[in-house]
Coordinates of C-alpha atoms in Angstrom, one line a residue:
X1095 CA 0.0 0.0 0.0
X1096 CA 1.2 3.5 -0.8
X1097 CA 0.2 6.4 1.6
X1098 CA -0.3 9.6 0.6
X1099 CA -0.1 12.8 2.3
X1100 CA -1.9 15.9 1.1
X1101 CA -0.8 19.2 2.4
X1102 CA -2.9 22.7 1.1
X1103 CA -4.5 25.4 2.6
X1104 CA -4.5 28.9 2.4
X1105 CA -4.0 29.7 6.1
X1106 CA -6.3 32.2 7.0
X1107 CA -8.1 30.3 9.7
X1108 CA -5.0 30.5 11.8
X1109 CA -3.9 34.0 10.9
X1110 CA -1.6 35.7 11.7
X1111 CA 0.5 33.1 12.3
X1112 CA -0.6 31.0 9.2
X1113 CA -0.8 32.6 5.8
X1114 CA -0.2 31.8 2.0
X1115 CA 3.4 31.0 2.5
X1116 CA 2.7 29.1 5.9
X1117 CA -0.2 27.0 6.4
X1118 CA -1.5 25.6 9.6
X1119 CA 0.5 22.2 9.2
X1120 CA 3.7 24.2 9.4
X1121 CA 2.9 25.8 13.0
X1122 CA 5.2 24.7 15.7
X1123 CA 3.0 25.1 18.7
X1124 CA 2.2 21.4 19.4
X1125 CA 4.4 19.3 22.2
X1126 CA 6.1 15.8 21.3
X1127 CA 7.1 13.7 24.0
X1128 CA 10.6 15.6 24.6
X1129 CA 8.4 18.8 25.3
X1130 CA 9.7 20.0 22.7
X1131 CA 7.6 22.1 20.3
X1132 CA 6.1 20.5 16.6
X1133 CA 3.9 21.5 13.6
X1134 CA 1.1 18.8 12.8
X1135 CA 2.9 17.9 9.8
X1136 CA 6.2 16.9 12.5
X1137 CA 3.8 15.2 14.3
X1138 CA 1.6 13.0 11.5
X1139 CA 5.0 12.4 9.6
X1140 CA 6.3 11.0 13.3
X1141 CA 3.6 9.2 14.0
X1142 CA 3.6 7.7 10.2
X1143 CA 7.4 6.6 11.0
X1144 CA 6.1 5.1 14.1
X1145 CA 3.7 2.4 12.4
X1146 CA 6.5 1.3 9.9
X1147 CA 4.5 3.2 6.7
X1148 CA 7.7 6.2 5.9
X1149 CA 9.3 4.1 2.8
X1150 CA 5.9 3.8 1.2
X1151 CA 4.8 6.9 2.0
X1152 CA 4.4 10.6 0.0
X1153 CA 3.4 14.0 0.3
X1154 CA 1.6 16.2 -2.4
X1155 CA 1.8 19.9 -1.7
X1156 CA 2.1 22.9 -3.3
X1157 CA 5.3 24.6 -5.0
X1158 CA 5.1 27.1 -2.3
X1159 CA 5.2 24.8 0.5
X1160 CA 8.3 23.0 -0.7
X1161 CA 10.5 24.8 1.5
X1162 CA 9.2 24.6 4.5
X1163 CA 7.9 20.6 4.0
X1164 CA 11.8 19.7 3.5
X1165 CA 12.6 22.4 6.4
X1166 CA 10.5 20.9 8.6
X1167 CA 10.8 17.0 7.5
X1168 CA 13.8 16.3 5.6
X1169 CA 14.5 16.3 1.8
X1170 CA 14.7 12.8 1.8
X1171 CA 10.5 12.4 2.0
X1172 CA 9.2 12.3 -1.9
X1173 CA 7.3 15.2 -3.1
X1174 CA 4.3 15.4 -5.1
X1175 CA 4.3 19.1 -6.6
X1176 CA 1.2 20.7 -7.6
X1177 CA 2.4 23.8 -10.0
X1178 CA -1.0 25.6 -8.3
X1179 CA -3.6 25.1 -5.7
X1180 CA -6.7 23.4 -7.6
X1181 CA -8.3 21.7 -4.5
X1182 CA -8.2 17.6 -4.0
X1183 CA -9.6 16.1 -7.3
X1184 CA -6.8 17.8 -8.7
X1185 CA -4.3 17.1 -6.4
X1186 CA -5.5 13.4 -6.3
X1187 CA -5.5 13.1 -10.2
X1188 CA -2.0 14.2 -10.4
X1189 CA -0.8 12.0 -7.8
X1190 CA -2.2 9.3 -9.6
X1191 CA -0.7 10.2 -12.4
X1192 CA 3.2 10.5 -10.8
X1193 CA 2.6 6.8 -9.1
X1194 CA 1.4 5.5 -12.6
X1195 CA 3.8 6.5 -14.5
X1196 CA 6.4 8.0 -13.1
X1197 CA 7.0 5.3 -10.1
X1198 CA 5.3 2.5 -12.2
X1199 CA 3.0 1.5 -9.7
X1200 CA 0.9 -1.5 -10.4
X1201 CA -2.9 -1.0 -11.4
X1202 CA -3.9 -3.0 -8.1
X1203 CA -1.8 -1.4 -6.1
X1204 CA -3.8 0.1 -3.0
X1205 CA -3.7 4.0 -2.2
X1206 CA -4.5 5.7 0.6
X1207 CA -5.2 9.2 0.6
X1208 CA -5.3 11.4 4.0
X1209 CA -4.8 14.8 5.1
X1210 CA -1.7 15.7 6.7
X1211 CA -3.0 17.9 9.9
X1212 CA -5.0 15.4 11.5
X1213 CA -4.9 15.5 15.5
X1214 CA -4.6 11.6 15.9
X1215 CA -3.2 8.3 18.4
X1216 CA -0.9 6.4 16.8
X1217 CA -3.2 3.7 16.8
X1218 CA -5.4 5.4 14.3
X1219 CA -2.9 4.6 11.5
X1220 CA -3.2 0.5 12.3
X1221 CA -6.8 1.5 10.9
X1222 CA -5.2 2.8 7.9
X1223 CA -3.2 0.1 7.0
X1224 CA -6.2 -1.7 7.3
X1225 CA -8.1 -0.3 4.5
X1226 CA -6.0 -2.4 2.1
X1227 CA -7.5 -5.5 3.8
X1228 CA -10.8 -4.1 3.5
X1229 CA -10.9 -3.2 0.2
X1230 CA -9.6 -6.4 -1.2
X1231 CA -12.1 -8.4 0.7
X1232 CA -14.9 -6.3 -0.3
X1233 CA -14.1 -5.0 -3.9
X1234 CA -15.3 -2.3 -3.6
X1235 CA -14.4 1.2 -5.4
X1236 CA -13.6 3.0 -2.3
X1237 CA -13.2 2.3 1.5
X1238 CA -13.2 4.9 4.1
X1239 CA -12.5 5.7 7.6
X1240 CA -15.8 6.8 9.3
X1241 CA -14.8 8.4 13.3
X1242 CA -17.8 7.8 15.4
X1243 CA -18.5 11.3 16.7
X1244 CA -18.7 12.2 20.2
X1245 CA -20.9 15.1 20.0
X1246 CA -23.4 16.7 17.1
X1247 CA -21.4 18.9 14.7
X1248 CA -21.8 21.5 12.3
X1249 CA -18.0 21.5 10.8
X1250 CA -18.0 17.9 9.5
X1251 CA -19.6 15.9 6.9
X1252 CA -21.2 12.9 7.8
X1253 CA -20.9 9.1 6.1
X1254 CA -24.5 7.1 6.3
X1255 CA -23.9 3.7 6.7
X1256 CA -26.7 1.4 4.9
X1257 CA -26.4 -1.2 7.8
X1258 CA -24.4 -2.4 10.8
X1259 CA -20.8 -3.2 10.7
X1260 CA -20.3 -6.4 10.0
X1261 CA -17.8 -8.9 11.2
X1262 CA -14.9 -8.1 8.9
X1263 CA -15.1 -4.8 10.4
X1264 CA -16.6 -2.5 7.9
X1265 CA -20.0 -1.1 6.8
X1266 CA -22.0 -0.6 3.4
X1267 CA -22.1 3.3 2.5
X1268 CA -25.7 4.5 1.6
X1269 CA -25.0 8.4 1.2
X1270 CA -23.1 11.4 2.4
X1271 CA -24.6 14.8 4.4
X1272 CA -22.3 17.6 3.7
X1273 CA -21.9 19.5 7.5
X1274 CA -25.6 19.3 8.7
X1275 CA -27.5 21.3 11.4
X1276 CA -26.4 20.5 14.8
X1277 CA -30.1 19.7 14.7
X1278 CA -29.6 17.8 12.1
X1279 CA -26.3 15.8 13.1
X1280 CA -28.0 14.6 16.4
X1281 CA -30.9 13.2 14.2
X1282 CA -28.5 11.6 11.9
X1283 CA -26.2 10.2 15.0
X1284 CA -29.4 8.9 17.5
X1285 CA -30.8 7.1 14.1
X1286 CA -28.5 6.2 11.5
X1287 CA -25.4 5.8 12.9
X1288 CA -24.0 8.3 11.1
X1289 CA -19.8 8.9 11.0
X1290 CA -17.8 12.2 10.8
X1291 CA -16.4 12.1 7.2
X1292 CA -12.4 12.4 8.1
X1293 CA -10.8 12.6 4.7
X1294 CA -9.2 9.5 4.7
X1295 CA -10.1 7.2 1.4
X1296 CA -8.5 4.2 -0.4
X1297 CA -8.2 3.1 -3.8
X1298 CA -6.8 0.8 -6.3
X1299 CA -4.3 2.7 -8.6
X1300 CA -6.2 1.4 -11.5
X1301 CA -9.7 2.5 -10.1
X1302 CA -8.6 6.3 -10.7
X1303 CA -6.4 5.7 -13.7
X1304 CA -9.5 4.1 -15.3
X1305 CA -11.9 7.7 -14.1
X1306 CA -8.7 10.0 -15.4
X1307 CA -9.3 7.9 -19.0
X1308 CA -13.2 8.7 -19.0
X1309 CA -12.6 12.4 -18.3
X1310 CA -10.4 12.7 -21.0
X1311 CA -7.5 13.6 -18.8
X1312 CA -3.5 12.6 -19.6
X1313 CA -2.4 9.7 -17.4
X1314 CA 1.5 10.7 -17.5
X1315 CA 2.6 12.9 -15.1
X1316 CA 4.4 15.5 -17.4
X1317 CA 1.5 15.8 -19.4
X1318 CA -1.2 16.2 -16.6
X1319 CA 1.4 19.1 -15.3
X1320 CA 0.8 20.9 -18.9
X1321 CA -2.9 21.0 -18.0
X1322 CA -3.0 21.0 -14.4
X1323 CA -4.6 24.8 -15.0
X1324 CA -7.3 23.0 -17.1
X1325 CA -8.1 21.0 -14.4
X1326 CA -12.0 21.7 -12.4
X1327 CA -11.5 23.2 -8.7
X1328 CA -13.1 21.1 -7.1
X1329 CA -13.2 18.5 -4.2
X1330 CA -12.2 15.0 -4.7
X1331 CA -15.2 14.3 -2.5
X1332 CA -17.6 16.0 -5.0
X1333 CA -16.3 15.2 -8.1
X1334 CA -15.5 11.2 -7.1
X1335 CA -16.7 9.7 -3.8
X1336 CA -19.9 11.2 -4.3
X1337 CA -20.4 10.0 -7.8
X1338 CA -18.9 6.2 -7.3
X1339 CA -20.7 3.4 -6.3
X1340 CA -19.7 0.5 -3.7
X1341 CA -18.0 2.2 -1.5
X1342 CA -17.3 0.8 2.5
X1343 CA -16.5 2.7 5.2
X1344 CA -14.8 1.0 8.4
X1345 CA -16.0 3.1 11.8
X1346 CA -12.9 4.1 14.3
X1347 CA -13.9 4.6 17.7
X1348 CA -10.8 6.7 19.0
X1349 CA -9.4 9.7 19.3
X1350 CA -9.5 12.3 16.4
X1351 CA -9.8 16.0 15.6
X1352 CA -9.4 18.9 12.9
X1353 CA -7.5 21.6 14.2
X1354 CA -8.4 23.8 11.9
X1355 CA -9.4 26.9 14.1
X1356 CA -7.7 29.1 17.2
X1357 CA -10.1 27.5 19.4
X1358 CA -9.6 23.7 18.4
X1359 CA -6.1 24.2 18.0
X1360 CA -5.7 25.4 21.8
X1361 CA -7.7 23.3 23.0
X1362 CA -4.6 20.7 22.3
X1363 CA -1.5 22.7 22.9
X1364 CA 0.7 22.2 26.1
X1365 CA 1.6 25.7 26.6
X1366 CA -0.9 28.5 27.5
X1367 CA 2.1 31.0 26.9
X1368 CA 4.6 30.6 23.6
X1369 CA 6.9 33.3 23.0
X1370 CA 7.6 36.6 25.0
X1371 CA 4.4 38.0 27.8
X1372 CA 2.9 37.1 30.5
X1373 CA -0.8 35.8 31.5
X1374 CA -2.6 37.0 34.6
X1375 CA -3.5 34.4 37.2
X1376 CA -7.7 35.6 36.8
X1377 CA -7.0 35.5 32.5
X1378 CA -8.4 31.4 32.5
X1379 CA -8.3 29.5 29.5
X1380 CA -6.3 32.6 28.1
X1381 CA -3.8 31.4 25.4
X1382 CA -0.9 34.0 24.1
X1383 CA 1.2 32.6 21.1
X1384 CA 4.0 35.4 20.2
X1385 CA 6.8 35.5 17.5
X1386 CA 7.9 38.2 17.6
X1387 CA 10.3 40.1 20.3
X1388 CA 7.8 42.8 21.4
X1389 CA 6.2 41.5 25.2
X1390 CA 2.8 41.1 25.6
X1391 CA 0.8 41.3 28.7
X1392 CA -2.9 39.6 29.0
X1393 CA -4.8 41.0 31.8
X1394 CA -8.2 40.0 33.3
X1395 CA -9.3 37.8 30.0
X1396 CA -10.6 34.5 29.9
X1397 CA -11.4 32.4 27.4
X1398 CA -9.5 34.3 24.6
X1399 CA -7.0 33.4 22.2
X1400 CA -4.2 36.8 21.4
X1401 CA -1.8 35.5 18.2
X1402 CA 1.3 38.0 17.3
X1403 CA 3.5 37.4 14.3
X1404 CA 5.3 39.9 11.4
X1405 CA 2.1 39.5 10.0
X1406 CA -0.6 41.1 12.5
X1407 CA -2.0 40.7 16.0
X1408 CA -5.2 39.1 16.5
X1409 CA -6.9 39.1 19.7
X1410 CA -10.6 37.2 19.7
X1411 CA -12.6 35.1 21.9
X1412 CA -12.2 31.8 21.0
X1413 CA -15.5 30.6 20.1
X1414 CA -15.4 33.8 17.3
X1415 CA -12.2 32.8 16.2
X1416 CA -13.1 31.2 12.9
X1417 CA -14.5 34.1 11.5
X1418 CA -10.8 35.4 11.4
X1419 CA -11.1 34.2 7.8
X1420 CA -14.3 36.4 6.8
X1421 CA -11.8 39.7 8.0
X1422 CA -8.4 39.1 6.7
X1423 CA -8.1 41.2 3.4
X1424 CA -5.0 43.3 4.2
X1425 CA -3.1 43.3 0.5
X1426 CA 0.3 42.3 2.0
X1427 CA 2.4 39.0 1.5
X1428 CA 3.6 36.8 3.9
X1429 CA 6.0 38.7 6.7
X1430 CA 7.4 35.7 7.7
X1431 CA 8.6 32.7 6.1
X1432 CA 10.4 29.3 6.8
X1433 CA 12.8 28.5 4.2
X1434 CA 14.9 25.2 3.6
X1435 CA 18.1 27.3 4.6
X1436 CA 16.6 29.0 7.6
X1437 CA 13.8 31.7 8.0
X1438 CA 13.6 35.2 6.8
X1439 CA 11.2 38.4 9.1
X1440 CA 10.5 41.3 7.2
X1441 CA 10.8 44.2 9.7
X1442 CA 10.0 47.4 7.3
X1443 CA 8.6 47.9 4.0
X1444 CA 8.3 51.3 2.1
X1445 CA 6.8 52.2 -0.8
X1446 CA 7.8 55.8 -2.0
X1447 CA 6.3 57.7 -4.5
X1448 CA 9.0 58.0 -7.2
X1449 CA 8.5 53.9 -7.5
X1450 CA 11.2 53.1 -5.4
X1451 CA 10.9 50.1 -2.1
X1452 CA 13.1 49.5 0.6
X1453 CA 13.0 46.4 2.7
X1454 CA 14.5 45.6 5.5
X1455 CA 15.0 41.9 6.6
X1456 CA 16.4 39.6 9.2
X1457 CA 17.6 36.3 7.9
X1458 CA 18.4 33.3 9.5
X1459 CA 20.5 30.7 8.4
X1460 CA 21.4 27.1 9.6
X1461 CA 24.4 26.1 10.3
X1462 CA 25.9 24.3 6.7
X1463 CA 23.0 25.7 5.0
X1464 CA 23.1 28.1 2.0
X1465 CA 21.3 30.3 -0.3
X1466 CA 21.3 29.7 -3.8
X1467 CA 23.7 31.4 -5.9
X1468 CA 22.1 34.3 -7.2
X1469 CA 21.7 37.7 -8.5
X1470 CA 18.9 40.2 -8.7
X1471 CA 17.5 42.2 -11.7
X1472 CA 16.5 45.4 -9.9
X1473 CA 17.4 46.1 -7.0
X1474 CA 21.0 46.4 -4.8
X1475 CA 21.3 44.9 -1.1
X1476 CA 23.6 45.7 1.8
X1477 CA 24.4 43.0 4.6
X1478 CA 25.3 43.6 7.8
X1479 CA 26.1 40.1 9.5
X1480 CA 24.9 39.9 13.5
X1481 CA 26.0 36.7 14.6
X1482 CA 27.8 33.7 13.8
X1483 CA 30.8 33.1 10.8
X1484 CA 29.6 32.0 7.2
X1485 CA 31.8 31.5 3.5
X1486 CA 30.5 34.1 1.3
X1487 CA 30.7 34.4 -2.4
X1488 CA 30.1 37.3 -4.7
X1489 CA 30.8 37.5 -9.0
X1490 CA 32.8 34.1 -8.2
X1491 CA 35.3 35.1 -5.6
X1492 CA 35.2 34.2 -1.8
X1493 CA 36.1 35.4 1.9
X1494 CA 35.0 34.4 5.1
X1495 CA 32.7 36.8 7.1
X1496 CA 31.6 37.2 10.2
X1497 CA 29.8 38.8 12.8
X1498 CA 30.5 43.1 11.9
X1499 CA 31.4 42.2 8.6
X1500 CA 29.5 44.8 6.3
X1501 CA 28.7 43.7 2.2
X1502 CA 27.4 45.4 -0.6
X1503 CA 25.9 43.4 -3.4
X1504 CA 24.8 45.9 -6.2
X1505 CA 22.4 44.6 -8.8
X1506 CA 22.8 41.7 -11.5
X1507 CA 25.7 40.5 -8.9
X1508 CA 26.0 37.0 -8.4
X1509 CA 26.5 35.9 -4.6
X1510 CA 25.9 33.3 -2.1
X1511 CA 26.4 32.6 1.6
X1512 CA 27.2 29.6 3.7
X1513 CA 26.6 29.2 7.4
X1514 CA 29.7 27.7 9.3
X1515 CA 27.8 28.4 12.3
X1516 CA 24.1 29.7 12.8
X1517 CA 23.7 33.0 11.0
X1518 CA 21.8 36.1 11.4
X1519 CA 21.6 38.9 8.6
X1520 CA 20.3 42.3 8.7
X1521 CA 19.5 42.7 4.8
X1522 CA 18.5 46.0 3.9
X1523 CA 17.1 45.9 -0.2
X1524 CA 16.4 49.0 -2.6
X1525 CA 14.9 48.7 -5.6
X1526 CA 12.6 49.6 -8.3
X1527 CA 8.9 48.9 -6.6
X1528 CA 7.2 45.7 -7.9
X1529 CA 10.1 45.2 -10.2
X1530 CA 12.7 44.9 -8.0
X1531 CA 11.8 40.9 -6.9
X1532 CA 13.0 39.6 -10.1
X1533 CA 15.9 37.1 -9.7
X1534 CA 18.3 34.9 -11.8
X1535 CA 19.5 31.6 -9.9
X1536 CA 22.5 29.6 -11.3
X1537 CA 23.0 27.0 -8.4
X1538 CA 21.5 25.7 -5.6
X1539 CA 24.1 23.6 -3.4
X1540 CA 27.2 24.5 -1.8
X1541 CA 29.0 22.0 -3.9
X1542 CA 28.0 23.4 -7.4
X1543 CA 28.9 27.1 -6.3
X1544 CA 32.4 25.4 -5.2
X1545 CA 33.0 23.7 -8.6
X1546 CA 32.0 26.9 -10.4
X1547 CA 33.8 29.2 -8.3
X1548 CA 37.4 29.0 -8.9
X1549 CA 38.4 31.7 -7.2
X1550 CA 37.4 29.6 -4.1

């Protein structure tokens, strides 16, 4: 069986931390065993290891999110790369498409197909495994995992089993309810035994390479990425499950949740404090979450959630929180963002009127990490380097730097930096307004900048 991972979102749920660059999987705010803070997608991928399913295992995601996924996971976990953000059919398709023909994956090959955020035991991934046993013994098109709810919700869609579960462990589906009433979810719970839909599905490869044929659509990879803008927006859950007969569903009674909003998301971290503030003693189920090196103080609040990042402050009562999404329409991009060298905080950006921006950044870099080599179009950068020692490159020839060290790169001036030890850089840019972003990369490891680089 092949597992596979999808990671999307826009991030506005979980704004201001979360945003177009950094979705909610990426937010270290959860505790592993070591205490230690972890994003959901940490978590899943540990828990994934766990069970013994990592070699067979892969993760489709955006081009944006590359980055930060091999940041945050390794680059050694296989990619599935969606050139844009066209919901799950599309995302499904073309990950049926790279397993086809790209890893030449046999037709009856079983694939499972889950989110990558979910709030989970590790025991809920023994029911994954299981779907392969399930589907082969039933033949059917589709089998699910159905999570018996413990109270009536609006935010899921349910799964309407046709009967009991039988011995084997699974049910008949008879139809779907796309996030009911609460009304309406108690009814469907007290009398039909209705599951939360969880997002978790298996297939045989050749079940949706036979539906990619009938829609007309490539079945290589390559060519599915030439049309991948061609391709419907639209939910895999719409567009397939919905439309496909025989499909099972087996019920897990255990532990599960979407934390998908401030107030679910919480509701599960160890920490009432992360960052720099304080919490008054009468502030009860008060949560502060700040990145950024202004303090904080929460005084006489309960039940309120207060989020800080480069990006904005939010400060709501928790059950309001997810209608954060209905208010974010500030026309700015990301002010933070986790790279696969380090991190970079945008501290000041001015527009003037004669067209011209300066931004002011400060950049992290890991230790034997590096930035591409690279110059820019339009605009000129000065460096001042903070902390640490790093090998630094510019138009070919090298010097080591270090903390004081000053460098100006002017425009269409090839350059790169290597951390010895942890680096921090205060990077001030000029340019020519929307112009000035525009940059030419030659090489993107160390080792290809020191074959190229003679003067080195």
């Amino acid at each position: 069986m092949k597992l596979v991972l999808l990671s999307g979102g826009s991030g506005k749920r979980l704004w201001p931390l979360s945003n177009d660059a950094r979705s909610k999987q990426f937010l270290k705010v959860l505790e592993d065993e070591q205490h230690q803070l972890v994003s959901m997608v940490q978590r899943v991928w540990g828990q994934i290891a766990e069970k013994g399913l990592s070699e067979n295992s892969y993760i489709a995601t955006g081009k944006s999110q590359v980055e930060m996924m091999q940041s945050q996971i390794g680059r050694h976990v296989p990619l599935i790369i969606e050139p844009e953000r066209r919901d799950t059919f599309a995302a499904i398709a073309l990950t049926a498409a790279y397993l086809y023909s790209e890893q030449e994956v046999g037709l009856d090959e079983v694939i499972a197909i889950l989110p990558v955020d979910p709030y989970v035991e590790s025991r809920f991934f023994d029911e994954v495994k299981q779907l392969e046993n399930v589907l082969l013994a039933t033949e059917a098109n589709l089998a699910l995992i159905g999570v018996k709810p413990t109270y009536p919700s609006s935010k899921y869609g349910y799964i309407i089993p046709s009967g009991d579960q039988n011995s084997v462990g699974y049910c008949d589906v008879n139809r779907f309810e796309e996030k009911p009433s609460e009304e309406r979810a108690a009814e469907l719970i007290e009398e039909h035994h209705a599951l939360w839909n969880c997002g978790v599905f298996a297939f045989k490869l050749g079940f949706l390479i036979q539906l990619l044929e009938q829609k007309g659509l490539p079945l290589h990879y390559k060519e599915l990425l030439k049309q991948y803008h061609t391709l419907p927006k639209v939910s895999f859950d719409y567009e397939v499950v919905e439309q496909t007969s025989h499909i099972v569903v087996r019920p897990y009674e255990g532990y599960w949740k979407d934390l998908g909003t401030w107030n679910t998301l919480t509701e599960e971290m160890g920490n009432h404090l992360i960052g720099k503030g304080m919490i008054s003693e009468d502030s009860i189920n008060t949560h502060l979450i700040n990145e950024i090196d202004i303090p904080v103080s929460i005084l006489g609040l309960s039940n309120v959630v207060v989020a800080v990042s480069p990006d904005g402050i939010l400060v709501s009562e928790k059950t309001a929180s997810p209608r954060v999404k209905d208010f974010i329409n500030y026309n700015q991009g990301p002010k933070f963002e986790e790279r696969s060298w380090g991190w970079a905080r945008i501290l000041d950006d001015q527009h003037y009127d004669d067209g011209r921006s300066v931004v002011t950044k400060r950049v992290g870099i890991l230790p034997g990490r590096n930035i591409s080599y690279q110059l820019h179009i339009n605009r000129e950068e000065v460096w001042t380097i903070v902390k640490g020692e790093g090998e630094f490159v510019q138009n070919g020839n090298y010097m080591k730097v270090r903390a004081g060290n000053v460098l100006h790169i002017p425009m269409k001036t090839l350059h790169s930096i290597r951390a010895v030890s942890e680096l921090e850089i205060i990077i001030v840019q000029s340019g020519n307004g929307e112009e000035d972003s525009r940059i030419v990369e030659l090489y993107n490891t160390w080792e290809e900048v020191e074959e190229h680089c003679t003067n080195m």
